[in-house]
Structures are given as structure tokens and as C-alpha cells.
Coordinates of C-alpha atoms in Angstrom, one line a residue:
Chain A
G310 CA -31.6 17.4 3.7
A311 CA -32.7 14.0 2.8
G312 CA -34.5 13.3 6.1
V313 CA -35.8 14.9 9.2
S314 CA -33.0 15.8 11.5
Q315 CA -33.3 16.2 15.3
S316 CA -30.8 17.5 17.7
P317 CA -29.5 16.7 20.2
S318 CA -30.0 13.0 19.9
N319 CA -29.6 12.6 23.7
K320 CA -30.1 15.2 26.4
V321 CA -29.6 14.8 30.2
T322 CA -30.8 17.7 32.3
E323 CA -31.3 18.5 35.9
K324 CA -34.8 18.9 37.2
G325 CA -35.9 22.5 37.0
K326 CA -33.7 23.4 34.0
D327 CA -35.1 24.5 30.6
V328 CA -34.3 22.5 27.5
E329 CA -34.7 23.3 23.8
L330 CA -35.1 20.5 21.2
R331 CA -34.6 21.2 17.5
C332 CA -36.1 19.7 14.4
D333 CA -35.0 20.3 10.8
P334 CA -37.8 19.1 8.5
I335 CA -37.4 17.9 5.0
S336 CA -37.2 20.9 2.6
G337 CA -40.6 21.6 1.1
H338 CA -42.6 19.9 3.8
T339 CA -45.3 22.3 4.9
A340 CA -46.4 20.4 7.9
L341 CA -44.4 19.6 11.0
Y342 CA -45.4 17.6 14.1
W343 CA -44.0 16.9 17.5
Y344 CA -44.8 13.8 19.4
R345 CA -43.7 12.4 22.8
Q346 CA -43.0 8.8 23.4
R347 CA -42.7 7.7 27.0
L348 CA -41.1 4.4 27.8
G349 CA -43.4 1.6 26.9
Q350 CA -46.1 3.9 25.6
G351 CA -47.4 5.0 22.3
L352 CA -46.9 8.3 20.6
E353 CA -48.5 11.3 22.3
F354 CA -49.4 14.2 20.0
L355 CA -48.0 17.5 21.2
I356 CA -48.3 20.1 18.5
Y357 CA -48.8 20.5 14.7
F358 CA -47.7 23.3 12.4
Q359 CA -49.2 23.6 8.9
G360 CA -47.7 26.3 6.7
N361 CA -48.5 29.8 8.0
S362 CA -51.7 28.7 9.8
A363 CA -51.9 29.0 13.6
P364 CA -50.4 25.8 15.1
D365 CA -52.6 23.2 16.7
K366 CA -51.3 23.2 20.3
S367 CA -54.0 21.0 21.7
G368 CA -51.6 18.2 22.7
L369 CA -49.2 20.3 24.8
P370 CA -49.4 18.8 28.3
S371 CA -48.8 22.0 30.3
D372 CA -47.8 25.7 29.9
R373 CA -44.2 24.6 30.5
F374 CA -44.2 23.3 26.9
S375 CA -44.0 25.6 23.9
A376 CA -42.9 25.3 20.3
E377 CA -42.1 27.6 17.5
R378 CA -41.6 27.3 13.8
T379 CA -40.4 29.9 11.4
G380 CA -42.2 29.6 8.1
E381 CA -41.6 26.1 6.8
S382 CA -38.2 25.6 8.3
V383 CA -36.7 24.7 11.6
S384 CA -38.9 24.1 14.7
T385 CA -37.9 24.2 18.4
L386 CA -39.7 22.6 21.2
T387 CA -39.0 24.2 24.6
I388 CA -39.7 22.7 27.9
Q389 CA -39.3 25.0 30.9
R390 CA -38.6 23.9 34.5
T391 CA -38.3 20.3 33.5
Q392 CA -39.8 17.6 35.7
Q393 CA -38.9 13.9 35.9
E394 CA -42.1 13.0 34.1
D395 CA -40.9 14.9 31.1
S396 CA -38.3 12.2 30.5
A397 CA -39.2 10.6 27.1
V398 CA -38.2 10.5 23.5
Y399 CA -39.4 13.5 21.6
L400 CA -40.1 12.7 17.9
C401 CA -40.5 15.2 15.2
A402 CA -42.1 14.5 11.8
S403 CA -42.7 16.5 8.7
S404 CA -44.9 16.0 5.6
K405 CA -46.2 17.5 2.5
S406 CA -49.5 15.7 2.9
L407 CA -51.4 13.3 5.1
Y408 CA -49.7 10.4 3.4
G409 CA -46.1 11.3 3.7
Y410 CA -45.0 11.5 7.3
T411 CA -41.3 11.3 7.7
F412 CA -40.0 10.9 11.2
G413 CA -36.7 11.9 12.7
S414 CA -34.8 9.6 15.0
G415 CA -35.9 11.6 18.1
T416 CA -34.3 13.3 21.1
R417 CA -34.1 11.1 24.2
L418 CA -34.6 13.5 27.1
T419 CA -33.7 12.3 30.6
V420 CA -34.5 14.6 33.6
V421 CA -32.5 13.7 36.7
Chain B
A941 CA -63.1 11.2 18.7
Q942 CA -60.1 9.7 17.0
S943 CA -58.4 6.8 18.7
V944 CA -56.8 3.5 18.0
T945 CA -56.5 0.4 20.2
Q946 CA -53.8 -2.1 19.7
L947 CA -54.6 -5.4 21.4
G948 CA -51.5 -7.0 22.8
S949 CA -48.5 -4.9 23.8
H950 CA -46.2 -7.8 23.1
V951 CA -46.5 -10.5 20.4
S952 CA -44.1 -13.4 20.0
V953 CA -44.1 -15.6 16.9
S954 CA -41.7 -18.2 15.6
E955 CA -39.7 -17.5 12.5
G956 CA -41.8 -18.6 9.5
A957 CA -45.1 -18.3 11.4
L958 CA -48.0 -16.0 10.6
V959 CA -47.8 -12.5 12.1
L960 CA -51.0 -10.9 13.2
L961 CA -51.0 -7.5 14.9
R962 CA -54.4 -6.2 15.9
C963 CA -55.7 -2.7 15.6
N964 CA -59.2 -1.3 16.2
Y965 CA -60.1 2.3 15.6
S966 CA -62.6 4.9 16.4
S967 CA -63.2 7.8 14.0
S968 CA -65.9 10.4 13.6
V969 CA -65.0 10.7 9.9
P970 CA -64.2 8.2 7.2
P971 CA -60.9 6.9 8.5
Y972 CA -57.5 7.1 7.0
L973 CA -55.5 4.3 8.7
F974 CA -51.8 3.7 8.9
W975 CA -49.3 1.2 10.2
Y976 CA -45.8 2.3 11.1
V977 CA -42.8 0.3 12.2
Q978 CA -40.1 1.5 14.6
Y979 CA -36.8 -0.4 14.8
P980 CA -34.6 0.1 17.9
N981 CA -33.2 3.6 18.2
Q982 CA -34.7 4.7 15.0
G983 CA -37.7 6.9 13.9
L984 CA -40.9 5.5 12.6
Q985 CA -41.3 4.2 9.0
L986 CA -44.5 3.9 7.1
L987 CA -45.4 0.3 6.4
L988 CA -48.7 0.9 4.6
K989 CA -51.8 3.1 4.6
Y990 CA -55.5 2.9 3.8
T991 CA -57.3 5.9 2.5
T992 CA -60.0 5.0 0.0
G993 CA -60.6 2.2 -2.5
A994 CA -59.3 -1.3 -2.1
T995 CA -59.7 -2.5 1.5
L996 CA -56.8 -4.9 1.3
V997 CA -53.6 -2.8 1.2
K998 CA -50.1 -4.1 0.7
G999 CA -47.1 -2.5 2.2
I1000 CA -43.4 -3.0 2.4
N1001 CA -41.5 -6.0 3.6
G1002 CA -44.4 -8.4 2.8
F1003 CA -46.9 -6.9 5.2
E1004 CA -50.5 -6.2 4.4
A1005 CA -53.6 -5.0 6.2
E1006 CA -57.3 -5.2 5.6
F1007 CA -59.8 -2.4 6.4
K1008 CA -63.0 -3.9 7.8
K1009 CA -65.5 -1.1 8.4
S1010 CA -68.1 -3.4 10.0
E1011 CA -65.5 -4.5 12.6
T1012 CA -63.7 -1.1 12.8
S1013 CA -60.5 -3.0 12.4
F1014 CA -57.3 -2.7 10.4
H1015 CA -55.2 -5.7 11.5
L1016 CA -51.7 -6.1 10.1
T1017 CA -50.5 -9.5 8.8
K1018 CA -47.6 -11.2 7.2
P1019 CA -47.7 -14.8 6.1
S1020 CA -44.2 -15.7 7.3
A1021 CA -42.2 -13.9 10.0
H1022 CA -38.5 -13.1 9.5
M1023 CA -36.0 -12.3 12.2
S1024 CA -35.7 -8.8 10.8
D1025 CA -39.4 -8.1 11.5
A1026 CA -38.7 -7.8 15.2
A1027 CA -39.6 -4.2 16.0
E1028 CA -42.4 -2.1 17.5
Y1029 CA -45.5 -1.5 15.3
F1030 CA -47.9 1.4 15.6
C1031 CA -51.3 1.8 14.2
A1032 CA -52.6 5.3 13.5
V1033 CA -55.7 7.1 12.4
R1034 CA -56.0 10.6 11.0
G1035 CA -57.4 13.6 12.8
A1036 CA -61.0 14.4 12.3
I1037 CA -60.7 18.1 11.4
T1038 CA -61.1 18.6 7.7
G1039 CA -57.7 19.3 6.2
A1040 CA -55.8 18.3 9.3
N1041 CA -52.9 16.1 8.8
N1042 CA -52.2 15.0 12.3
L1043 CA -52.3 11.4 13.2
F1044 CA -53.3 9.7 16.4
F1045 CA -51.3 6.6 17.3
G1046 CA -51.9 3.5 19.3
T1047 CA -49.7 2.4 22.2
G1048 CA -47.8 0.0 20.0
T1049 CA -47.1 -3.7 19.7
R1050 CA -43.7 -5.1 20.2
L1051 CA -43.1 -8.1 17.9
T1052 CA -40.5 -10.7 18.9
V1053 CA -39.5 -13.3 16.4
I1054 CA -38.2 -16.5 17.9
P1055 CA -35.6 -18.5 15.8

């Protein structure tokens, strides 16, 4: 597609439930990134996929968070046993190089 | 370690006035620096970037930024604010690992333009 597509755009879940967020990158973009944006805060790096290399998971806040990407296509971010502090906007971006980040519109996650 | 500090979480300017959004960085490698803008309920858009070469970079919508190595700064300016400039602005620096493409973002500055 023309842009980075994220789904769902909004998600409300009960504390303790698992959620799965999806990101469709721009075709041909080898790199894919997940960021978390809490209310009133900046973007917090979560994970970075580059081609077939092992992902950089250094930003994942706990073992409840995991992400997968098949090749250079769709990525899913999974949060298990959600907590209220997980409430945030989760942003995905893709790029062919350092200079060409394209962000999606994000998934707003609310844990109640 | 890579980091950016944006001074002022909120900045208000009158329409037509100068816009100045401050960004200072820390980088263990020659920095690549970026400014992104986020309009309400939208993703981030690249405004401008500095990699190498000319230290004054021009971006979209009349914005520009100057890389000052001695001050470790990359402040964003626009001579005359428009109402449409109201948004959140993020400064970012690249990761330090050679070949890495990940960016580290500041906490953002929300710009309000007063009519």
C-alpha cells in the first residue's frame, strides 16, 4: 500500500487479557520499528526489525511484550496479561534506510 | 549514549511570530538528527533531517534547523507561525550502532499558535 497501515486503530481491553496489534509496512521497506507513546510523553523505542537479521528487542519493557515479523511483511506486537500502564498509542514505522521513516497512524490501546 | 532533550514541553506563539523549538542531543557517533511533526490523531511526518554537509537544513512548511556541533544543538525555527503549524514536534537522533536505523526521540514540544 501507499502508507504504513496499523490495525486496529483503537483497542479497549480488560486488564489481564492479551492483545495483538498489527502493522502492514510499505512494500519494499526492509526495516520496521515499533514505538510506544504514552500520554504526554515522547516515543519510546520498543523493537526494530531489519531484513532477516535478528531483531533488536532492547526496548521491550517486559517479557509480556513480544513481536514478530515474517520476512519483510506484516509485523504483530503482542502484549500478554495487559496492565493499565500498557495504555498508550503504539506506533509502527517502516523504512528502506535511515532517512525514510514512514509512520502509521498508530493503535490507541486502553486497558481498563 | 544516544538521547535528545527538548526544552519546553509547551510553546505558545502568536500567529506571524517566530517559532523556536529547542533540541539538544547526546551522541557517541557523528549524529544524524531529525525533526518530526505529529498532527492530532495522525502519525509522525518528517520535517527535515541533518546527516552530513550543510549545517543549515531546510524542511517542509517553511521550517529550518541548524546543526551546531559546539552547542550539541539542532533547534527548529520558522520565521512566521501559521495557525496550521499547531502540532507536536519531536526531535530525534539515530542509534549508535553502525548500520542501525533506529531513532531515539525526545519527549516532544507541543506548539500552540495564538490568533
